Amino acid sequence: MLVDSPPEPNAETASAPPKRQAIRAAGLLVSVAVLVLIALASIAIGAKGLSLSQVWHGLFDDSGTYGDVVVSERLSRTVLGLLVGAGLGLAGAVLQALTRNPLADPGLLGINAGASAAVVTAITYFGVTSLSGYVWFAFGGAAMVGVLVYVLGGSRGATPVRLALAGTALSAALYGYLQAVMIMDQAALGKMRFWTVGSLSSATDRTIEQVLPFLAIGTVLALALARPLNAMAMGDDTARALGAHLGRTRALSMAAATLLCGAATAACGPIVFVGLMVPHVVRSFTGPDLRWILPYATVLSPVLLLGADVIGRMVARPAELQVGIVTAILGGPVFIFLVRRRRTAQL
């Protein structure tokens, strides 16, 4: 077994009333329906105006101009948005559970910083100029930082506080390195500027093929960790009494978050707030049970990401506002609201 399957940490998560379980299941089905509608809107709406009949024609007859726009651009962009959104949401939910911090996000453990530093290194010192080249450097950087955070955090003796401190320290050092290289190399600055914003506009079938295996493995691993992470939410001593293997669960959680966030960042650049907002909002109506938080985050995070991407295409026609900018604009006020609400609840 890769992960432990201890008993649930409390009566509420172990034996929720059937009515509440049914409501959660119905809500998840509604969320899936919303995701389908947003995905269709992402295919139908773009910077270039097309009628619904033209979109339909482009989907099923990709030999003409409409096919180039709908299939080659919008369909690949939508599929990548689905995958990246799900990855960021799951990574955020796992890291919030791992660090026991409901306001944690994938950037907390330095994964975004590792990917960004690797890309600027690839551009400056190895002459990499293509997105397909960025992907492997970005994922490698994210993976290396994930391992370093786990080691510096104490490996098998890691605690949520140690992991967060190690990630914060590495992030500060890596972002300092990134800024220094970009200031000294104007060419790198120009090439990095677009990638660091966070964008789905460069999506291709090749990019999807490259990141799909990592996202798939990370998704399966994250969903399998729901039960042991539920136990760890009760505290280390209680989790041990329930049979959870703390070192193994933390190591696998770090691996899942690194796979998910590393692949997503490699494909689109660092996109903020998705991994923070969605799991936090989901928790407000599902409760603390990760068996529900993780599936909901998997479905609703792409809703946010694709919705922001559609907004970015509409507000700046015929140009586009990149999805990373839109999520930052939307996420800033929401983050302030969440922090204020949390502070009020503690008073």
Coordinates of N, CA and C in Angstrom, one line a residue, residues 50-245:
L50 N -16.5 34.6 -33.1 CA -17.0 33.6 -34.0 C -18.4 33.3 -33.5
S51 N -19.3 33.1 -34.5 CA -20.7 32.7 -34.1 C -20.7 31.2 -33.7
L52 N -21.8 30.8 -33.0 CA -21.9 29.4 -32.5 C -21.8 28.4 -33.7
S53 N -22.4 28.8 -34.8 CA -22.3 27.9 -36.0 C -20.9 27.7 -36.5
Q54 N -20.2 28.8 -36.5 CA -18.8 28.8 -36.9 C -17.9 27.9 -35.9
V55 N -18.2 28.1 -34.6 CA -17.5 27.3 -33.6 C -17.8 25.8 -33.9
W56 N -19.1 25.5 -34.1 CA -19.5 24.1 -34.3 C -18.8 23.5 -35.6
H57 N -18.8 24.4 -36.6 CA -18.2 23.9 -37.9 C -16.7 23.7 -37.7
G58 N -16.0 24.6 -36.9 CA -14.6 24.4 -36.6 C -14.3 23.2 -35.8
L59 N -15.2 22.8 -34.9 CA -14.9 21.6 -34.1 C -15.0 20.3 -34.9
F60 N -15.9 20.3 -35.8 CA -16.1 19.0 -36.5 C -15.6 19.0 -38.0
D61 N -15.1 20.1 -38.4 CA -14.4 20.2 -39.7 C -13.2 21.1 -39.6
D62 N -12.1 20.5 -39.0 CA -11.0 21.4 -38.7 C -10.0 21.6 -39.9
S63 N -10.5 21.5 -41.1 CA -9.6 21.7 -42.2 C -9.6 23.1 -42.7
G64 N -10.5 24.0 -42.2 CA -10.6 25.3 -42.6 C -10.1 26.3 -41.6
T65 N -10.4 27.6 -41.8 CA -9.9 28.7 -40.9 C -10.5 28.5 -39.5
Y66 N -11.8 28.2 -39.5 CA -12.5 28.0 -38.2 C -11.8 26.9 -37.4
G67 N -11.5 25.8 -38.1 CA -10.8 24.7 -37.4 C -9.5 25.1 -36.8
D68 N -8.7 26.0 -37.5 CA -7.5 26.5 -36.9 C -7.7 27.2 -35.6
V69 N -8.7 28.0 -35.6 CA -9.0 28.9 -34.4 C -9.5 28.0 -33.3
V70 N -10.6 27.2 -33.6 CA -11.3 26.5 -32.5 C -10.5 25.3 -32.0
V71 N -10.0 24.5 -32.9 CA -9.3 23.2 -32.5 C -7.9 23.5 -32.1
S72 N -7.2 24.1 -33.0 CA -5.7 24.3 -32.8 C -5.4 25.3 -31.6
E73 N -6.3 26.2 -31.4 CA -6.1 27.2 -30.3 C -7.0 27.0 -29.1
R74 N -8.3 27.2 -29.3 CA -9.2 27.2 -28.2 C -9.4 25.8 -27.5
L75 N -9.4 24.8 -28.3 CA -9.6 23.4 -27.7 C -8.4 23.0 -26.8
S76 N -7.2 23.2 -27.4 CA -6.0 22.9 -26.6 C -5.9 23.8 -25.4
R77 N -6.3 25.0 -25.5 CA -6.2 25.9 -24.4 C -7.2 25.5 -23.3
T78 N -8.4 25.1 -23.7 CA -9.4 24.7 -22.7 C -9.0 23.4 -22.0
V79 N -8.4 22.4 -22.8 CA -8.0 21.2 -22.1 C -6.8 21.5 -21.2
L80 N -5.9 22.3 -21.6 CA -4.8 22.6 -20.6 C -5.3 23.3 -19.4
G81 N -6.3 24.2 -19.6 CA -6.9 24.9 -18.5 C -7.5 24.0 -17.5
L82 N -8.2 23.0 -18.0 CA -8.9 22.0 -17.2 C -7.8 21.3 -16.3
L83 N -6.8 20.8 -17.0 CA -5.7 20.0 -16.3 C -5.0 20.9 -15.3
V84 N -4.6 22.1 -15.7 CA -3.8 23.0 -14.8 C -4.6 23.4 -13.6
G85 N -5.9 23.8 -13.9 CA -6.7 24.2 -12.8 C -6.9 23.1 -11.8
A86 N -7.2 21.9 -12.2 CA -7.4 20.8 -11.3 C -6.1 20.5 -10.5
G87 N -4.9 20.6 -11.2 CA -3.7 20.4 -10.5 C -3.4 21.4 -9.4
L88 N -3.6 22.7 -9.7 CA -3.4 23.8 -8.8 C -4.3 23.7 -7.6
G89 N -5.6 23.4 -7.9 CA -6.6 23.2 -6.8 C -6.2 22.1 -5.8
L90 N -5.9 20.9 -6.4 CA -5.5 19.8 -5.6 C -4.3 20.0 -4.8
A91 N -3.3 20.6 -5.5 CA -2.0 20.9 -4.8 C -2.3 21.9 -3.6
G92 N -3.1 22.9 -3.8 CA -3.4 23.8 -2.7 C -4.1 23.1 -1.5
A93 N -5.1 22.2 -1.9 CA -5.8 21.5 -0.8 C -4.9 20.6 0.0
V94 N -4.0 19.9 -0.7 CA -3.1 19.0 0.0 C -2.1 19.8 0.9
L95 N -1.6 20.9 0.4 CA -0.6 21.7 1.1 C -1.3 22.4 2.3
Q96 N -2.6 22.8 2.2 CA -3.3 23.3 3.3 C -3.5 22.3 4.4
A97 N -3.8 21.1 4.0 CA -3.9 20.0 5.0 C -2.6 19.6 5.6
L98 N -1.5 19.6 4.8 CA -0.2 19.2 5.2 C 0.4 20.2 6.2
T99 N 0.2 21.5 6.0 CA 0.7 22.5 6.8 C -0.3 23.0 7.9
R100 N -1.5 22.4 7.8 CA -2.6 22.8 8.8 C -2.8 24.3 8.7
N101 N -2.7 24.9 7.6 CA -2.9 26.3 7.4 C -3.9 26.5 6.3
P102 N -5.1 27.0 6.6 CA -6.1 27.1 5.5 C -5.9 28.2 4.5
L103 N -4.8 29.0 4.8 CA -4.5 30.1 3.8 C -3.2 29.8 3.1
A104 N -2.7 28.5 3.1 CA -1.5 28.1 2.4 C -1.9 27.9 0.9
D105 N -0.9 28.1 0.1 CA -1.0 27.8 -1.3 C 0.3 27.2 -1.9
P106 N 0.3 26.7 -3.1 CA 1.5 26.0 -3.7 C 2.7 26.8 -3.6
G107 N 2.6 28.2 -3.5 CA 3.8 29.0 -3.4 C 4.5 28.9 -2.1
L108 N 3.7 28.5 -1.1 CA 4.3 28.5 0.3 C 5.5 27.6 0.5
L109 N 5.6 26.5 -0.2 CA 6.7 25.6 -0.1 C 7.8 25.8 -1.2
G110 N 7.7 26.9 -1.9 CA 8.8 27.3 -2.8 C 8.7 26.6 -4.2
I111 N 7.6 25.9 -4.5 CA 7.6 25.2 -5.7 C 7.5 26.1 -6.9
N112 N 6.7 27.2 -6.8 CA 6.7 28.2 -7.9 C 8.0 28.8 -8.1
A113 N 8.7 29.2 -7.0 CA 10.0 29.8 -7.1 C 11.0 28.9 -7.7
G114 N 11.0 27.6 -7.4 CA 11.9 26.7 -8.0 C 11.7 26.6 -9.5
A115 N 10.4 26.5 -10.0 CA 10.1 26.5 -11.4 C 10.6 27.7 -12.1
S116 N 10.3 28.9 -11.5 CA 10.7 30.2 -12.1 C 12.2 30.3 -12.2
A117 N 12.9 29.9 -11.2 CA 14.4 30.0 -11.2 C 15.0 29.1 -12.2
A118 N 14.4 27.9 -12.4 CA 14.9 27.0 -13.4 C 14.7 27.5 -14.8
V119 N 13.6 28.2 -15.0 CA 13.3 28.7 -16.4 C 14.2 29.8 -16.7
V120 N 14.5 30.8 -15.8 CA 15.4 31.9 -16.1 C 16.8 31.3 -16.3
T121 N 17.2 30.3 -15.6 CA 18.5 29.7 -15.8 C 18.6 29.1 -17.2
A122 N 17.5 28.4 -17.6 CA 17.5 27.8 -18.9 C 17.6 28.8 -20.0
I123 N 16.9 30.0 -19.8 CA 17.0 31.0 -20.8 C 18.4 31.7 -20.9
T124 N 18.9 32.0 -19.7 CA 20.1 32.8 -19.6 C 21.4 32.0 -20.0
Y125 N 21.5 30.8 -19.4 CA 22.7 30.0 -19.5 C 22.7 28.9 -20.5
F126 N 21.5 28.5 -20.9 CA 21.4 27.3 -21.9 C 20.7 27.7 -23.2
G127 N 20.3 28.9 -23.3 CA 19.8 29.4 -24.6 C 18.4 28.8 -25.0
V128 N 17.7 28.3 -24.0 CA 16.4 27.7 -24.3 C 15.4 28.8 -24.6
T129 N 14.7 28.6 -25.7 CA 13.7 29.7 -26.1 C 12.3 29.2 -26.3
S130 N 12.1 27.9 -26.4 CA 10.8 27.3 -26.7 C 10.1 26.9 -25.4
L131 N 8.7 26.9 -25.5 CA 7.9 26.4 -24.3 C 8.2 25.0 -24.0
S132 N 8.4 24.1 -25.0 CA 8.7 22.7 -24.7 C 10.0 22.6 -23.9
G133 N 10.9 23.5 -24.1 CA 12.1 23.4 -23.3 C 11.9 23.9 -21.9
Y134 N 11.1 25.0 -21.8 CA 10.8 25.5 -20.5 C 10.1 24.4 -19.6
V135 N 9.3 23.6 -20.2 CA 8.5 22.6 -19.4 C 9.4 21.8 -18.5
W136 N 10.4 21.2 -19.1 CA 11.3 20.3 -18.4 C 12.2 21.0 -17.4
F137 N 12.7 22.2 -17.7 CA 13.4 22.9 -16.7 C 12.5 23.3 -15.5
A138 N 11.4 23.8 -15.8 CA 10.4 24.3 -14.8 C 10.1 23.1 -13.9
F139 N 9.7 22.0 -14.5 CA 9.3 20.8 -13.6 C 10.5 20.3 -12.8
G140 N 11.7 20.3 -13.4 CA 12.9 19.9 -12.7 C 13.2 20.8 -11.5
G141 N 13.1 22.1 -11.7 CA 13.3 23.1 -10.6 C 12.3 22.9 -9.5
A142 N 11.0 22.7 -9.9 CA 10.0 22.5 -8.9 C 10.3 21.2 -8.1
A143 N 10.7 20.2 -8.8 CA 10.9 18.9 -8.1 C 12.1 19.0 -7.1
M144 N 13.2 19.7 -7.6 CA 14.4 19.9 -6.7 C 14.0 20.7 -5.5
V145 N 13.2 21.7 -5.6 CA 12.9 22.5 -4.4 C 12.0 21.7 -3.5
G146 N 11.0 20.9 -4.1 CA 10.2 20.0 -3.2 C 11.0 19.1 -2.4
V147 N 12.1 18.5 -3.0 CA 12.9 17.6 -2.2 C 13.7 18.3 -1.2
L148 N 14.2 19.5 -1.5 CA 15.0 20.3 -0.6 C 14.2 20.8 0.6
V149 N 12.9 21.2 0.3 CA 12.0 21.6 1.4 C 11.8 20.4 2.4
Y150 N 11.6 19.2 1.8 CA 11.3 18.1 2.6 C 12.5 17.7 3.5
V151 N 13.7 17.8 2.9 CA 15.0 17.5 3.6 C 15.2 18.5 4.7
L152 N 15.2 19.8 4.3 CA 15.4 20.9 5.3 C 14.4 20.9 6.4
G153 N 13.1 20.5 6.0 CA 12.1 20.5 7.0 C 12.2 19.3 8.0
G154 N 13.2 18.4 7.8 CA 13.4 17.4 8.8 C 13.1 16.0 8.3
S155 N 12.8 15.9 7.0 CA 12.5 14.5 6.4 C 11.4 13.8 7.2
R156 N 11.7 12.7 7.7 CA 10.7 11.9 8.4 C 10.3 12.6 9.7
G157 N 11.1 13.5 10.2 CA 10.7 14.2 11.4 C 10.1 15.6 11.1
A158 N 9.7 15.8 9.8 CA 9.2 17.1 9.4 C 7.9 17.4 10.1
T159 N 7.7 18.7 10.4 CA 6.5 19.2 11.0 C 5.9 20.2 10.0
P160 N 4.6 20.6 10.2 CA 4.1 21.6 9.3 C 4.8 22.9 9.4
V161 N 5.2 23.3 10.6 CA 6.0 24.6 10.8 C 7.3 24.5 10.1
R162 N 8.0 23.4 10.2 CA 9.4 23.3 9.6 C 9.3 23.3 8.1
L163 N 8.3 22.7 7.5 CA 8.1 22.7 6.1 C 7.8 24.1 5.6
A164 N 6.9 24.8 6.3 CA 6.6 26.1 5.8 C 7.8 27.1 5.9
L165 N 8.6 27.0 7.0 CA 9.7 27.8 7.2 C 10.8 27.5 6.1
A166 N 11.0 26.2 5.8 CA 12.0 25.8 4.8 C 11.5 26.3 3.4
G167 N 10.2 26.2 3.1 CA 9.7 26.7 1.8 C 9.8 28.2 1.7
T168 N 9.5 28.9 2.8 CA 9.6 30.4 2.7 C 11.1 30.8 2.5
A169 N 12.0 30.2 3.2 CA 13.4 30.6 3.1 C 13.9 30.3 1.7
L170 N 13.6 29.1 1.1 CA 14.1 28.8 -0.2 C 13.4 29.7 -1.2
S171 N 12.1 30.1 -1.1 CA 11.5 31.0 -2.0 C 12.2 32.3 -2.0
A172 N 12.5 32.9 -0.9 CA 13.2 34.2 -0.8 C 14.5 34.1 -1.5
A173 N 15.3 33.1 -1.3 CA 16.6 33.0 -1.9 C 16.5 32.8 -3.4
L174 N 15.5 32.0 -3.9 CA 15.4 31.8 -5.3 C 14.8 33.0 -6.0
Y175 N 13.9 33.7 -5.4 CA 13.4 34.9 -6.1 C 14.5 36.0 -6.1
G176 N 15.3 36.0 -5.1 CA 16.5 36.9 -5.2 C 17.4 36.6 -6.3
Y177 N 17.7 35.3 -6.5 CA 18.5 34.9 -7.6 C 17.8 35.2 -9.0
L178 N 16.5 35.0 -9.0 CA 15.8 35.2 -10.3 C 15.8 36.7 -10.7
Q179 N 15.6 37.6 -9.7 CA 15.6 39.0 -10.0 C 17.0 39.5 -10.4
A180 N 18.1 39.0 -9.7 CA 19.4 39.3 -10.1 C 19.8 39.0 -11.5
V181 N 19.4 37.8 -11.9 CA 19.7 37.3 -13.3 C 19.0 38.2 -14.3
M182 N 17.7 38.4 -14.0 CA 16.9 39.2 -15.0 C 17.4 40.6 -15.1
I183 N 17.9 41.2 -14.0 CA 18.4 42.6 -14.1 C 19.7 42.6 -14.9
M184 N 20.5 41.6 -14.7 CA 21.8 41.6 -15.4 C 21.6 41.2 -16.9
D185 N 20.6 40.5 -17.2 CA 20.4 40.0 -18.6 C 19.0 40.5 -19.1
Q186 N 19.1 41.5 -19.9 CA 17.8 42.1 -20.4 C 17.1 41.2 -21.4
A187 N 17.9 40.4 -22.1 CA 17.2 39.4 -23.0 C 16.4 38.4 -22.2
A188 N 17.0 37.9 -21.1 CA 16.2 37.0 -20.2 C 15.0 37.7 -19.6
L189 N 15.1 39.0 -19.3 CA 14.0 39.7 -18.8 C 12.8 39.7 -19.8
G190 N 13.2 40.0 -21.0 CA 12.1 40.1 -22.0 C 11.4 38.8 -22.3
K191 N 12.2 37.7 -22.3 CA 11.6 36.3 -22.5 C 10.8 35.8 -21.3
M192 N 11.3 36.2 -20.1 CA 10.6 35.7 -18.9 C 9.4 36.5 -18.6
R193 N 9.3 37.7 -19.1 CA 8.2 38.6 -18.7 C 6.8 37.9 -19.0
F194 N 6.7 37.3 -20.2 CA 5.5 36.7 -20.6 C 5.2 35.5 -19.8
W195 N 6.2 34.6 -19.6 CA 6.0 33.4 -18.9 C 5.6 33.6 -17.4
T196 N 6.2 34.6 -16.8 CA 6.0 34.8 -15.3 C 4.6 35.3 -15.1
V197 N 3.9 35.9 -16.1 CA 2.6 36.4 -15.9 C 1.6 35.3 -15.6
G198 N 1.8 34.1 -16.3 CA 0.9 33.0 -16.2 C -0.1 33.1 -17.3
S199 N -0.1 32.2 -18.3 CA -0.9 32.3 -19.5 C -1.2 30.9 -20.0
L200 N -2.4 30.8 -20.6 CA -2.8 29.6 -21.3 C -2.7 29.8 -22.8
S201 N -2.4 30.9 -23.3 CA -2.4 31.2 -24.7 C -1.4 30.5 -25.5
S202 N -0.4 29.9 -24.9 CA 0.6 29.2 -25.7 C 0.3 27.6 -25.6
A203 N -0.9 27.3 -25.2 CA -1.2 25.8 -25.1 C -1.1 25.1 -26.5
T204 N -0.5 24.0 -26.5 CA -0.5 23.1 -27.6 C -0.7 21.7 -27.2
D205 N -1.0 20.8 -28.2 CA -1.1 19.4 -27.9 C 0.2 18.8 -27.3
R206 N 1.3 19.3 -27.8 CA 2.6 18.8 -27.3 C 2.8 19.2 -25.8
T207 N 2.4 20.4 -25.4 CA 2.5 20.8 -24.0 C 1.6 19.9 -23.1
I208 N 0.4 19.6 -23.6 CA -0.5 18.7 -22.9 C 0.1 17.3 -22.7
E209 N 0.6 16.8 -23.8 CA 1.2 15.5 -23.7 C 2.4 15.4 -22.7
Q210 N 3.1 16.5 -22.6 CA 4.3 16.5 -21.7 C 3.9 16.6 -20.3
V211 N 2.9 17.3 -19.9 CA 2.5 17.5 -18.5 C 1.5 16.5 -18.0
L212 N 0.7 15.9 -18.9 CA -0.4 15.0 -18.5 C 0.1 13.9 -17.6
P213 N 1.1 13.1 -17.9 CA 1.5 12.0 -17.0 C 1.8 12.5 -15.6
F214 N 2.5 13.6 -15.4 CA 2.8 14.1 -14.1 C 1.5 14.5 -13.3
L215 N 0.6 15.2 -14.1 CA -0.7 15.6 -13.5 C -1.5 14.4 -13.1
A216 N -1.5 13.4 -13.9 CA -2.3 12.2 -13.7 C -1.8 11.5 -12.4
I217 N -0.5 11.3 -12.3 CA 0.1 10.6 -11.2 C -0.2 11.4 -9.9
G218 N 0.0 12.7 -10.0 CA -0.2 13.6 -8.8 C -1.6 13.6 -8.4
T219 N -2.6 13.6 -9.3 CA -4.0 13.6 -9.0 C -4.4 12.3 -8.2
V220 N -4.0 11.1 -8.8 CA -4.3 9.9 -8.1 C -3.7 9.8 -6.7
L221 N -2.4 10.2 -6.6 CA -1.7 10.2 -5.3 C -2.4 11.1 -4.3
A222 N -2.8 12.3 -4.7 CA -3.4 13.3 -3.8 C -4.8 12.8 -3.3
L223 N -5.6 12.2 -4.2 CA -6.9 11.7 -3.8 C -6.7 10.5 -2.9
A224 N -5.7 9.7 -3.1 CA -5.5 8.6 -2.2 C -5.0 9.0 -0.8
L225 N -4.6 10.2 -0.6 CA -4.1 10.7 0.7 C -5.2 11.3 1.5
A226 N -6.4 11.3 1.1 CA -7.5 12.0 1.8 C -7.6 11.4 3.2
R227 N -7.6 10.1 3.4 CA -7.9 9.5 4.7 C -6.7 9.8 5.7
P228 N -5.5 9.5 5.3 CA -4.4 9.8 6.3 C -4.2 11.3 6.6
L229 N -4.5 12.1 5.6 CA -4.5 13.6 5.9 C -5.6 14.0 6.9
N230 N -6.8 13.3 6.7 CA -7.8 13.5 7.7 C -7.4 13.2 9.1
A231 N -6.7 12.1 9.2 CA -6.2 11.7 10.6 C -5.2 12.7 11.1
M232 N -4.3 13.2 10.2 CA -3.2 14.1 10.7 C -3.8 15.4 11.1
A233 N -5.0 15.8 10.6 CA -5.6 17.0 11.0 C -5.9 17.1 12.5
M234 N -6.0 15.9 13.1 CA -6.3 15.8 14.5 C -5.1 16.0 15.4
G235 N -3.9 16.2 14.8 CA -2.7 16.3 15.5 C -1.8 15.0 15.4
D236 N -0.5 15.1 15.6 CA 0.4 14.0 15.3 C 0.1 12.8 16.3
D237 N -0.1 13.1 17.5 CA -0.3 12.0 18.5 C -1.6 11.3 18.2
T238 N -2.6 12.0 17.9 CA -3.9 11.3 17.5 C -3.8 10.5 16.3
A239 N -3.1 11.1 15.3 CA -2.9 10.4 14.0 C -2.1 9.1 14.2
R240 N -1.1 9.2 15.0 CA -0.4 7.9 15.3 C -1.3 6.9 16.0
A241 N -2.1 7.3 16.9 CA -3.0 6.4 17.6 C -4.0 5.8 16.6
L242 N -4.4 6.6 15.6 CA -5.3 6.1 14.6 C -4.6 5.2 13.5
G243 N -3.3 5.1 13.6 CA -2.6 4.2 12.7 C -2.0 4.9 11.5
A244 N -2.0 6.2 11.4 CA -1.4 6.9 10.3 C 0.1 6.9 10.4
H245 N 0.8 6.7 9.3 CA 2.3 6.8 9.2 C 2.6 8.2 8.8

